[in-house]
mmCIF file of C-alpha atoms (C1' of nucleotides) in Angstrom:
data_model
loop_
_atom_site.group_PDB
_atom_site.id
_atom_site.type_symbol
_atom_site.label_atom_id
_atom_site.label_comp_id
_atom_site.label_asym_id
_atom_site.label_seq_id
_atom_site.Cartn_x
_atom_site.Cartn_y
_atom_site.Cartn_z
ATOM 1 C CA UNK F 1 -15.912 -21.139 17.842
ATOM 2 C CA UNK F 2 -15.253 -17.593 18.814
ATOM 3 C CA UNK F 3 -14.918 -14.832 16.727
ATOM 4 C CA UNK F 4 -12.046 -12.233 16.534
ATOM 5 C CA UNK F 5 -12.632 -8.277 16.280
ATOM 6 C CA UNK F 6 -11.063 -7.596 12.543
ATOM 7 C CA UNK F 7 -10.610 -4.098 11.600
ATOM 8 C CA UNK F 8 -10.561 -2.527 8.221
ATOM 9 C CA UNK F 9 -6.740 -2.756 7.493
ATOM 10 C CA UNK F 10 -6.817 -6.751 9.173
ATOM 11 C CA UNK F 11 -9.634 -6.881 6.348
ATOM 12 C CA UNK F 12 -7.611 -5.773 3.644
ATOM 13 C CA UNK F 13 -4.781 -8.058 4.864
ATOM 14 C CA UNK F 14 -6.815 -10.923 4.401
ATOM 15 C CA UNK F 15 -8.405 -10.001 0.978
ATOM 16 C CA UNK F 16 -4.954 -9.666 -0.620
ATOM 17 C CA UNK F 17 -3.490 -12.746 0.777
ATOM 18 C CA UNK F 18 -6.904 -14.541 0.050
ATOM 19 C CA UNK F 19 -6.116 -14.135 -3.463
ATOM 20 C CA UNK F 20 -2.450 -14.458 -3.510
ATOM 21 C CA UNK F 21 -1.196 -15.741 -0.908
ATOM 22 C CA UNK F 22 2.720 -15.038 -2.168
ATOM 23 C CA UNK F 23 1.512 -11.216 -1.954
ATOM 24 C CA UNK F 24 4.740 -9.547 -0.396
ATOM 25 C CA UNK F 25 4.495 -8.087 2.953
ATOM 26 C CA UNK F 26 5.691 -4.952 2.261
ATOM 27 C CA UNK F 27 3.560 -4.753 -1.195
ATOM 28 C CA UNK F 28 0.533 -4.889 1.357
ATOM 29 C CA UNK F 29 1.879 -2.496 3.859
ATOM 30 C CA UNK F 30 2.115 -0.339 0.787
ATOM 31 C CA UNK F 31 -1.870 -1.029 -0.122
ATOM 32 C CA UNK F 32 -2.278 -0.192 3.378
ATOM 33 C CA UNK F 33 -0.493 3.076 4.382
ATOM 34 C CA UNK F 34 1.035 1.228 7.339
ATOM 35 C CA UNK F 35 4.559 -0.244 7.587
ATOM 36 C CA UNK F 36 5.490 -3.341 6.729
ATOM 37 C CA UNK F 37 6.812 -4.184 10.546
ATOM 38 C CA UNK F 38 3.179 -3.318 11.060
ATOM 39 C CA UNK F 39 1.864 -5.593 8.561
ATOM 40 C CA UNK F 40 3.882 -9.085 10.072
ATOM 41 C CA UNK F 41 2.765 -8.259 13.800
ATOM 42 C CA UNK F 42 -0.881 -7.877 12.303
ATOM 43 C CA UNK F 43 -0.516 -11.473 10.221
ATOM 44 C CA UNK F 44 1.363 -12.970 13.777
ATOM 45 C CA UNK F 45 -1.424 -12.567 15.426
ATOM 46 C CA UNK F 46 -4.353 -13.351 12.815
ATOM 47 C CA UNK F 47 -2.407 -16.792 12.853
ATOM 48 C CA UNK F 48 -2.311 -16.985 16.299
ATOM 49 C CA UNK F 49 -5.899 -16.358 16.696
ATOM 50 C CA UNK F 50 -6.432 -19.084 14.218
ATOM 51 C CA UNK F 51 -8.456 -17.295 11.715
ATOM 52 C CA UNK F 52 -5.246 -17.709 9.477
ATOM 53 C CA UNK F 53 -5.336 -21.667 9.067
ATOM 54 C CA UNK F 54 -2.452 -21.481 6.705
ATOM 55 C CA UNK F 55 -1.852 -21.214 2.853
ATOM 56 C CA UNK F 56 -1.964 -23.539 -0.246
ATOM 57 C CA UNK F 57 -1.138 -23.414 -3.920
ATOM 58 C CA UNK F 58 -3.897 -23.843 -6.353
ATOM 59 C CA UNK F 59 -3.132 -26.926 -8.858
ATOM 60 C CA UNK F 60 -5.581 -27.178 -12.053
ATOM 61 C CA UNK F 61 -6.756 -31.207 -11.165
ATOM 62 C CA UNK F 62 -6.978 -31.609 -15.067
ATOM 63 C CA UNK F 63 -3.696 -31.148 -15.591
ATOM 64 C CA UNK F 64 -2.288 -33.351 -12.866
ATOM 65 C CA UNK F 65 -4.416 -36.334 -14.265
ATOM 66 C CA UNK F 66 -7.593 -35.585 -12.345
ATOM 67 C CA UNK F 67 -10.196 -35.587 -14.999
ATOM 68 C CA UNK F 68 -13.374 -37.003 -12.472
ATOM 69 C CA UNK F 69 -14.661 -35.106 -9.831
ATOM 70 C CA UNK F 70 -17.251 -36.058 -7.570
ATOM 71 C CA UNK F 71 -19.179 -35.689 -4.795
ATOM 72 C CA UNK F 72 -20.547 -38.806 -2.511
ATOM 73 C CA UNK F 73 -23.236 -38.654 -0.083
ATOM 74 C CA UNK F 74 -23.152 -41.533 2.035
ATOM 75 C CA UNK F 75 -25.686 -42.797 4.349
ATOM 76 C CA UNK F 76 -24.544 -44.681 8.058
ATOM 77 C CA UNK F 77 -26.217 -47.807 8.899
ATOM 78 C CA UNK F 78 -25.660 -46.737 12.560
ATOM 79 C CA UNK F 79 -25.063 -43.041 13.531
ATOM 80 C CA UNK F 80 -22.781 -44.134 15.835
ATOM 81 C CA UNK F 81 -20.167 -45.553 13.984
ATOM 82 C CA UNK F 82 -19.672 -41.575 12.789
ATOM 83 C CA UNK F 83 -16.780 -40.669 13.853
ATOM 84 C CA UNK F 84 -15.240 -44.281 13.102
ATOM 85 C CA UNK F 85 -16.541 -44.140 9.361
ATOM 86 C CA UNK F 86 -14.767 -40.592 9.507
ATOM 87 C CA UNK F 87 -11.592 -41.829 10.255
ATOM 88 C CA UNK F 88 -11.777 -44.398 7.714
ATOM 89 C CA UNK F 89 -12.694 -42.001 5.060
ATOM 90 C CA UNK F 90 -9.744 -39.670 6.056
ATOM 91 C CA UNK F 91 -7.774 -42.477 5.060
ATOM 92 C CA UNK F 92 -8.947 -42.672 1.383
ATOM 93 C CA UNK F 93 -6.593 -40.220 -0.719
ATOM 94 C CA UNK F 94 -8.852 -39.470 -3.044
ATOM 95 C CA UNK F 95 -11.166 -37.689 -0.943
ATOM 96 C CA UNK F 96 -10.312 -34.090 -0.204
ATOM 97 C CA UNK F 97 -13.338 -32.416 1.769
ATOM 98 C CA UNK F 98 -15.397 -34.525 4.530
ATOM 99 C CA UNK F 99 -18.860 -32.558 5.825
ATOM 100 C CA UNK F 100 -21.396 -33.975 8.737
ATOM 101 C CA UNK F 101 -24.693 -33.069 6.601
ATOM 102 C CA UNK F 102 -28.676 -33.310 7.157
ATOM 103 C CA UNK F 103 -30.818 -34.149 4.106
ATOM 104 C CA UNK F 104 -29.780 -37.339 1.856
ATOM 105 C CA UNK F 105 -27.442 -39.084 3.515
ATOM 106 C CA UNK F 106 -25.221 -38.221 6.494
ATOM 107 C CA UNK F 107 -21.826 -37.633 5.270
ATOM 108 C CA UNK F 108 -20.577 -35.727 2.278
ATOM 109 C CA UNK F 109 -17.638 -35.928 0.593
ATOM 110 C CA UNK F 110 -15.865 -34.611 -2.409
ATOM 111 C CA UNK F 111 -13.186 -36.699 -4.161
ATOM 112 C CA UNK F 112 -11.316 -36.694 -7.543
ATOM 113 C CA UNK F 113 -10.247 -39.671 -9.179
ATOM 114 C CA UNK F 114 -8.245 -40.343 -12.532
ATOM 115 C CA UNK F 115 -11.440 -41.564 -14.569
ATOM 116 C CA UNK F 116 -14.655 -43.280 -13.915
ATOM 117 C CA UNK F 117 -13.279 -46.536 -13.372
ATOM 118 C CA UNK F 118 -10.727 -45.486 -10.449
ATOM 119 C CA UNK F 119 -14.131 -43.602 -8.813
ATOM 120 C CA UNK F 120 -15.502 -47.135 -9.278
ATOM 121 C CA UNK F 121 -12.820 -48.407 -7.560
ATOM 122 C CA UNK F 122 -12.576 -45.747 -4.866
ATOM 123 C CA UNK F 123 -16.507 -46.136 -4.023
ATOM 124 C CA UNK F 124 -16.882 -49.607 -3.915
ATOM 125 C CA UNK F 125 -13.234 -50.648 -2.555
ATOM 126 C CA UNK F 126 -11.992 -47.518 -0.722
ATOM 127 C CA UNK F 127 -15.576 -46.371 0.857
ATOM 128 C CA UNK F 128 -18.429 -49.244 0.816
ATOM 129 C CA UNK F 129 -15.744 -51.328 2.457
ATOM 130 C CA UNK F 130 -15.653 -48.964 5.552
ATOM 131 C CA UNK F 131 -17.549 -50.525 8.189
ATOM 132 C CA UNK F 132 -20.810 -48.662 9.405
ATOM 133 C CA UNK F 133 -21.777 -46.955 6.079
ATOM 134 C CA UNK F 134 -25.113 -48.575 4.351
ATOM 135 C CA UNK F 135 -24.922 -46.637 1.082
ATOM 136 C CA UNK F 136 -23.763 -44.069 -1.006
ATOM 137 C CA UNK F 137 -25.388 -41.490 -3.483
ATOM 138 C CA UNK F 138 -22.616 -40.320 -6.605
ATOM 139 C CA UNK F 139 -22.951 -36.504 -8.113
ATOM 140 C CA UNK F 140 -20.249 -36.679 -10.275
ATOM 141 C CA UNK F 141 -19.390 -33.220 -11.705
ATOM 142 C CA UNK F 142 -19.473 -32.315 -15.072
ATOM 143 C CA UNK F 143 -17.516 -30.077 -14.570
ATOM 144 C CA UNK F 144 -16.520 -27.724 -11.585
ATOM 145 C CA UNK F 145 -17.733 -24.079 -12.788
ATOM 146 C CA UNK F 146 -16.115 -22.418 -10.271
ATOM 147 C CA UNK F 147 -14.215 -22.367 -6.937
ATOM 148 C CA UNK F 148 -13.190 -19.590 -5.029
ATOM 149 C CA UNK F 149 -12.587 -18.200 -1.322
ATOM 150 C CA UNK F 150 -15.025 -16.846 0.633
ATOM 151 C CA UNK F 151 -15.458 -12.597 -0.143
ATOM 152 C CA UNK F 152 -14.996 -10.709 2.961
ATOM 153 C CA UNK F 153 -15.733 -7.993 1.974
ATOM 154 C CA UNK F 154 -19.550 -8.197 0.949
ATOM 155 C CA UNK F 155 -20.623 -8.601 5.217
ATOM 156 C CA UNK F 156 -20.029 -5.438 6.964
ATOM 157 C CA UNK F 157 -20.098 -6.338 11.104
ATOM 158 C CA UNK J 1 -7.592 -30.436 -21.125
ATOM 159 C CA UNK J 2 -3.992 -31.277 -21.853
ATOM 160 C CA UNK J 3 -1.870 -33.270 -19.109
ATOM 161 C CA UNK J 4 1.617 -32.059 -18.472
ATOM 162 C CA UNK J 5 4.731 -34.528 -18.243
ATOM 163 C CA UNK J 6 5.779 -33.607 -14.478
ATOM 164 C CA UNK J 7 8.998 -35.474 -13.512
ATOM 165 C CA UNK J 8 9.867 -36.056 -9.632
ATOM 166 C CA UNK J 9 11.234 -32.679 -9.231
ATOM 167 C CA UNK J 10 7.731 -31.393 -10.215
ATOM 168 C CA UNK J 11 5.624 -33.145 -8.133
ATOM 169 C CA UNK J 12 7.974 -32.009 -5.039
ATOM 170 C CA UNK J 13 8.256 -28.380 -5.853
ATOM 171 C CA UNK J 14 3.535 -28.971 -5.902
ATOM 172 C CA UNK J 15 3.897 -31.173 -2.855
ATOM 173 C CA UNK J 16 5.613 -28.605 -0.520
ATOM 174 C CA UNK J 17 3.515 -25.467 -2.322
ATOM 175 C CA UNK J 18 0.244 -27.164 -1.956
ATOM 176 C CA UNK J 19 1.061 -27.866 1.864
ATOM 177 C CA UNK J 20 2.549 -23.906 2.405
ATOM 178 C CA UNK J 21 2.021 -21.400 -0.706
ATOM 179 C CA UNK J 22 5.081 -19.250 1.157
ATOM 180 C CA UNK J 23 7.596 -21.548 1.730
ATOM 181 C CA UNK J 24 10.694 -19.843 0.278
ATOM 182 C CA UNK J 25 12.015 -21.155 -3.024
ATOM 183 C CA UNK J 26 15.721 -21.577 -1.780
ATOM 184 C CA UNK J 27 14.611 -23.987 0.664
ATOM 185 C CA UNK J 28 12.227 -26.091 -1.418
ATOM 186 C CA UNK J 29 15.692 -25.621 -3.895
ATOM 187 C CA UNK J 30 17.754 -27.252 -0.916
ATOM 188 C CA UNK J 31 15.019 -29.912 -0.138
ATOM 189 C CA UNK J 32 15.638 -31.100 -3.866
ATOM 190 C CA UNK J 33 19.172 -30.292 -4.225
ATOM 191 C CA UNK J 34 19.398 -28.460 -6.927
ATOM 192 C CA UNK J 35 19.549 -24.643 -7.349
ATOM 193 C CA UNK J 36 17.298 -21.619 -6.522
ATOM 194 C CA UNK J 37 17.237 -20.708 -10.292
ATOM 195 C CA UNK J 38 16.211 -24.022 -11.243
ATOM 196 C CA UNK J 39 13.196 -23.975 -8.535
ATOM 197 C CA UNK J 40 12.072 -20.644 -10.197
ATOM 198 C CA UNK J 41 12.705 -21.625 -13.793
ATOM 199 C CA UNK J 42 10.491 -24.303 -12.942
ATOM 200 C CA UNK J 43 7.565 -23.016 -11.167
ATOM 201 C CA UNK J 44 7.489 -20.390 -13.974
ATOM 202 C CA UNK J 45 6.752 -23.198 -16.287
ATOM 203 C CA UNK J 46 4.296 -25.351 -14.086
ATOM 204 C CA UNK J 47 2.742 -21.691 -14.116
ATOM 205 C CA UNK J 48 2.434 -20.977 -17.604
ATOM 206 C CA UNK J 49 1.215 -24.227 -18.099
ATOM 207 C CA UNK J 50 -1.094 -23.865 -16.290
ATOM 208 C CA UNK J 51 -0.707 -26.618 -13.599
ATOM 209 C CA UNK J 52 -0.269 -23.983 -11.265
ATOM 210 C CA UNK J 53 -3.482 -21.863 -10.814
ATOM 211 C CA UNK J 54 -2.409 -19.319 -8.145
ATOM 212 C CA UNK J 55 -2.094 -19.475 -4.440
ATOM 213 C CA UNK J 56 -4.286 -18.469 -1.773
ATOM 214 C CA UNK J 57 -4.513 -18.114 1.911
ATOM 215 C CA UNK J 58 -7.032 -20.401 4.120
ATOM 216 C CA UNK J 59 -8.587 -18.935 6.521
ATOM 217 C CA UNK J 60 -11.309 -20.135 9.106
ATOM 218 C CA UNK J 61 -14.666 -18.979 7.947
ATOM 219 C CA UNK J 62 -16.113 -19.018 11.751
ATOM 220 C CA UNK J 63 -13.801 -16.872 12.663
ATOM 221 C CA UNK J 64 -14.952 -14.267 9.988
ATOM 222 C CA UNK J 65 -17.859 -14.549 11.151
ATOM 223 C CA UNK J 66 -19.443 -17.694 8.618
ATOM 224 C CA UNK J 67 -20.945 -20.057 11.148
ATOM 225 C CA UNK J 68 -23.198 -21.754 8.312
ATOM 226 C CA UNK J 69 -22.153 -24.099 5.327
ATOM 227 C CA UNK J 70 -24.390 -25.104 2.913
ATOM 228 C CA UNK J 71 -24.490 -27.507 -0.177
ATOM 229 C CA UNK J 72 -27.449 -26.375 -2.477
ATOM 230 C CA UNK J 73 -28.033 -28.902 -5.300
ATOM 231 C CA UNK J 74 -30.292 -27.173 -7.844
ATOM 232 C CA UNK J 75 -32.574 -28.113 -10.427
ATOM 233 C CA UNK J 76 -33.414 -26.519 -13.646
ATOM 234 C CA UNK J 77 -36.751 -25.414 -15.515
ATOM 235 C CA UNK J 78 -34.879 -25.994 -18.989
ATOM 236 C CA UNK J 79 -31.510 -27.150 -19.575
ATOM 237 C CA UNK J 80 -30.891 -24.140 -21.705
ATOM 238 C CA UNK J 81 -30.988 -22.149 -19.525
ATOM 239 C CA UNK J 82 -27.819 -23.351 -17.319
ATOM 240 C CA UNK J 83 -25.305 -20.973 -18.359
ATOM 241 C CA UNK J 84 -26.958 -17.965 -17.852
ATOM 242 C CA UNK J 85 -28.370 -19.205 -14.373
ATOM 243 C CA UNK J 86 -24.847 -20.210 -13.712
ATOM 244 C CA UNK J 87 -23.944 -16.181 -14.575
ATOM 245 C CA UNK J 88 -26.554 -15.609 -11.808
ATOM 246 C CA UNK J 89 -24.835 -17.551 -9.053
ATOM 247 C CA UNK J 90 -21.463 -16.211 -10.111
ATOM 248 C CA UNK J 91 -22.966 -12.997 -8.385
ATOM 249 C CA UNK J 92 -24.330 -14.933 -5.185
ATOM 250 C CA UNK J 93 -20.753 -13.713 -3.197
ATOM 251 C CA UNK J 94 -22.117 -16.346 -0.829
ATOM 252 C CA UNK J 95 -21.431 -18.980 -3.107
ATOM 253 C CA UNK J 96 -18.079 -20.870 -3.079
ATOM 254 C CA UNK J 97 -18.065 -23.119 -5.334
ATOM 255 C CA UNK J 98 -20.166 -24.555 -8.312
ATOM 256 C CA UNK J 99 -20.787 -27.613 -10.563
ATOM 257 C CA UNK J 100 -22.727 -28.904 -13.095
ATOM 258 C CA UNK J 101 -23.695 -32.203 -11.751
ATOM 259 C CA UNK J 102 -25.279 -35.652 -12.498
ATOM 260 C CA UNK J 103 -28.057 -37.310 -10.065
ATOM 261 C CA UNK J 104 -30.617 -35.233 -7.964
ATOM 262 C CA UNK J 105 -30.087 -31.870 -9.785
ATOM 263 C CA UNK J 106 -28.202 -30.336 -12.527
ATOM 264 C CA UNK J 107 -26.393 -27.788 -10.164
ATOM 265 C CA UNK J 108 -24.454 -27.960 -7.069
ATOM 266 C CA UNK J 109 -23.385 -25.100 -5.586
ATOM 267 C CA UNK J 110 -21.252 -24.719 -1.848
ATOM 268 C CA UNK J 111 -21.735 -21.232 0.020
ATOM 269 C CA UNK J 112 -21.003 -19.717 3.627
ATOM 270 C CA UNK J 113 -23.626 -17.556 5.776
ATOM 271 C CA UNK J 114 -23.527 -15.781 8.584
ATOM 272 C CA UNK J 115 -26.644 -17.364 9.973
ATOM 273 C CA UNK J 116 -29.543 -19.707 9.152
ATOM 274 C CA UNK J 117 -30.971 -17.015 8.681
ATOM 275 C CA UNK J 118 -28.839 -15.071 5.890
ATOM 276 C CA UNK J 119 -28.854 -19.049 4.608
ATOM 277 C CA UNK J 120 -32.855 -18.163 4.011
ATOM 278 C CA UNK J 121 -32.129 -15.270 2.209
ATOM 279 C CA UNK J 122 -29.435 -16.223 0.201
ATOM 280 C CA UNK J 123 -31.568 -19.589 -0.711
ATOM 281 C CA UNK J 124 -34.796 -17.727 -1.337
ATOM 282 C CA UNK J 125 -33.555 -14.112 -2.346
ATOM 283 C CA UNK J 126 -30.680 -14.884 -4.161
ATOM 284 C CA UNK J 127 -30.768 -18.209 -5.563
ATOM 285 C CA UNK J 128 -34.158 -19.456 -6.577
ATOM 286 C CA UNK J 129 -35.159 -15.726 -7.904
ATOM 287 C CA UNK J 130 -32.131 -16.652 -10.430
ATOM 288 C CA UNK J 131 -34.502 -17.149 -13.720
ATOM 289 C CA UNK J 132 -35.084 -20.912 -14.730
ATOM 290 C CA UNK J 133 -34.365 -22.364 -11.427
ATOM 291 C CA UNK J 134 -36.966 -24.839 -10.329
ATOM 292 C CA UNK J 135 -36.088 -26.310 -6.896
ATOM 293 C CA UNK J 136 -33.286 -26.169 -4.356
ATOM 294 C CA UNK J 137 -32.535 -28.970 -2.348
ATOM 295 C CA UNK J 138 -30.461 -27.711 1.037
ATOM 296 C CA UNK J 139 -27.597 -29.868 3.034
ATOM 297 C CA UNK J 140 -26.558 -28.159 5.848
ATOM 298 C CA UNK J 141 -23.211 -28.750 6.480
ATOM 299 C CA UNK J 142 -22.703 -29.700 10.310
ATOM 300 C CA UNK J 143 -19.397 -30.078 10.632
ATOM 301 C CA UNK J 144 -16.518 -29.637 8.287
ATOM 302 C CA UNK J 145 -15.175 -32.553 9.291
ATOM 303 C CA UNK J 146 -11.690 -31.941 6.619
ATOM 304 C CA UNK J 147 -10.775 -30.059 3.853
ATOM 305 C CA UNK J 148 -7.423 -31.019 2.181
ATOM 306 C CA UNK J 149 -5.574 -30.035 -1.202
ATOM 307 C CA UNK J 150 -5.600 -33.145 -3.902
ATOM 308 C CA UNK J 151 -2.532 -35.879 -2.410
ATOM 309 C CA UNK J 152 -0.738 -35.904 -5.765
ATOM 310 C CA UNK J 153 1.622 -38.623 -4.747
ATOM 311 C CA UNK J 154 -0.627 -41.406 -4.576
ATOM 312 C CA UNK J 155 -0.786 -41.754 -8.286
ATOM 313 C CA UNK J 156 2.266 -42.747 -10.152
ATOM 314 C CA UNK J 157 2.131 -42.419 -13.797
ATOM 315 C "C1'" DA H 1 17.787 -27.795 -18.171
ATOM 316 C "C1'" DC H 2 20.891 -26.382 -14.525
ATOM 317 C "C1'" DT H 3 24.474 -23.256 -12.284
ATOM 318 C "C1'" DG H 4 26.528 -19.296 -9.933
ATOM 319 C "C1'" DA H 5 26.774 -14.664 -9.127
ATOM 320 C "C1'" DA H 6 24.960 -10.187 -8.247
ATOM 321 C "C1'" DA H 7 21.553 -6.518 -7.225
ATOM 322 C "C1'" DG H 8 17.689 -5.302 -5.259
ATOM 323 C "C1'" DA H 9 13.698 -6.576 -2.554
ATOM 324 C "C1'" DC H 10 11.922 -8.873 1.321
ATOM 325 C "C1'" DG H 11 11.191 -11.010 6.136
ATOM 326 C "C1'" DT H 12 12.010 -10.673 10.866
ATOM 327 C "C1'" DG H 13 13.327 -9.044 15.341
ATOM 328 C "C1'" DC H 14 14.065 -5.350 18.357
ATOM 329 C "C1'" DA H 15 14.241 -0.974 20.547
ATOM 330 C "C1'" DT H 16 11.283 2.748 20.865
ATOM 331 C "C1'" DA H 17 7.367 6.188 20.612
ATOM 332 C "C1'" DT O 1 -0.401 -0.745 17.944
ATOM 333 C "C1'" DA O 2 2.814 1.608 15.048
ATOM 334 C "C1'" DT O 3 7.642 2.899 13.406
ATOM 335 C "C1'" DG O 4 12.523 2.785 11.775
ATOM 336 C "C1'" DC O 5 16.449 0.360 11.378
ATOM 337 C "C1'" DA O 6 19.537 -3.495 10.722
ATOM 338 C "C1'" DC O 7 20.835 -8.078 9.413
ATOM 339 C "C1'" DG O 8 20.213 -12.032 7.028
ATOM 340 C "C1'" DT O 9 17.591 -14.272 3.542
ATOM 341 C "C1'" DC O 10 15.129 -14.490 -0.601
ATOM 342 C "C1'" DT O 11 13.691 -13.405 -5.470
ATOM 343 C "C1'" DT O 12 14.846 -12.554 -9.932
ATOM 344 C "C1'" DT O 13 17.622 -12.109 -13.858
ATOM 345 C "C1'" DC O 14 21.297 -13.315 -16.863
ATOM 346 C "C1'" DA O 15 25.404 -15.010 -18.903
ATOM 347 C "C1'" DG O 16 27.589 -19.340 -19.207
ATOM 348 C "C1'" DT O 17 27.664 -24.580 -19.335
#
DNA sequence: ACTGAAAGACGTGCATA
DNA sequence: TATGCACGTCTTTCAGT
């Protein structure tokens, strides 16, 4: 994947947006010391580039009805049937990040589910029923301490 | 945690956020066909709620430069110590994202490096010189295969 | 809870330096 | 790459239902 030169004021961009991504354009341009015509050319081309993927709001799981959260690391009978067993698991709502791993197991993903018995149900029905995987490993979290986006700021290139 | 009541409305105002954090409120207002003020009224209250956490924007760590992802699942000397060791990792700016887990260790913590070899450092310098840390176990991520928001239409209540 | 209206702020495109 | 300007759209508030 290639990179993309980023200068100070792309940097800056980024960091605000990073944390809200609502952040008005010309509140930045303000931050910034450049206009706010400036500013949308800038964020144009970051998203052309593709190091701006797009933006999400951040729901509290809790109080949607999400009260298990859990991580899975499954193991493939046949490292073959990867990309099949990946396609499978894409399918299963429940499951919201997918990683290729080494060490225990060969897949990881994290899921939430609406108590233990739907992650039951989600293991054994939605992902031990997926053809190619031999078995699975549960972490489920206690709780989730804390998430946040990568800082940009703390590697100087 | 408390749950929320979220009627219809609710869950489409969070649907179309989730998927873009900038999409305008008239037009999510138009989508649901009823008024701009009535959009905002509501995301205030999903917001004081606190259903609504904030917004942020995704952006592809390889292009900034973080060609490494790592799951570190950590064990503990003593139990007590956990919450100052998770204090510690709070100030790993590597680190992502953290949990207090059951199975193979009592910590699991996400993080992006540059390199394998800033992955060393962060490991050795920065995580297991965190008092009352005992062991690290590393996955390296390969491949990100997805990373979505929760699908909060799947569940009806 | 929702509406409509109104004022100010914002996004976006374009011509230009 | 930056700027200023202009037009249309959006956010936000509030009185009224």
């Amino acid at each position: 994947m290639p990179k993309v030169a980023l200068d100070a004021i792309d940097r800056k961009i980024l960091k605000y947006l990073i944390k809200n991504a609502r952040m008005p354009f010309l509140e930045i341009a303000r931050e910034c010391g450049i206009s706010g015509a400036a500013i949308h050319q800038r964020i144009r081309k970051l998203d052309e580039a593709g190091v701006i993927l797009g933006s999400r709001l951040v729901v509290n799981p809790k109080m949607m009805g999400f009260d298990v959260c859990a991580h899975v690391s499954i193991t493939l009978r046949d490292p073959k049937l990867l990309s099949e067993a990946i396609e499978e698991l894409k399918k299963v709502p429940e499951i919201v990040e997918c990683h290729f791993i080494t060490g225990a197991g060969n897949i990881l993903a994290k899921l939430y589910c609406v108590d233990n018995e739907h992650l039951m149900r989600t293991i054994f029905d939605g992902i031990l029923h997926i053809q190619g995987l031999a078995s699975t490993e549960t972490m489920i979290s206690l709780q989730e301490v804390f998430q946040r986006e990568i800082n940009i700021d703390f590697i100087e290139e």
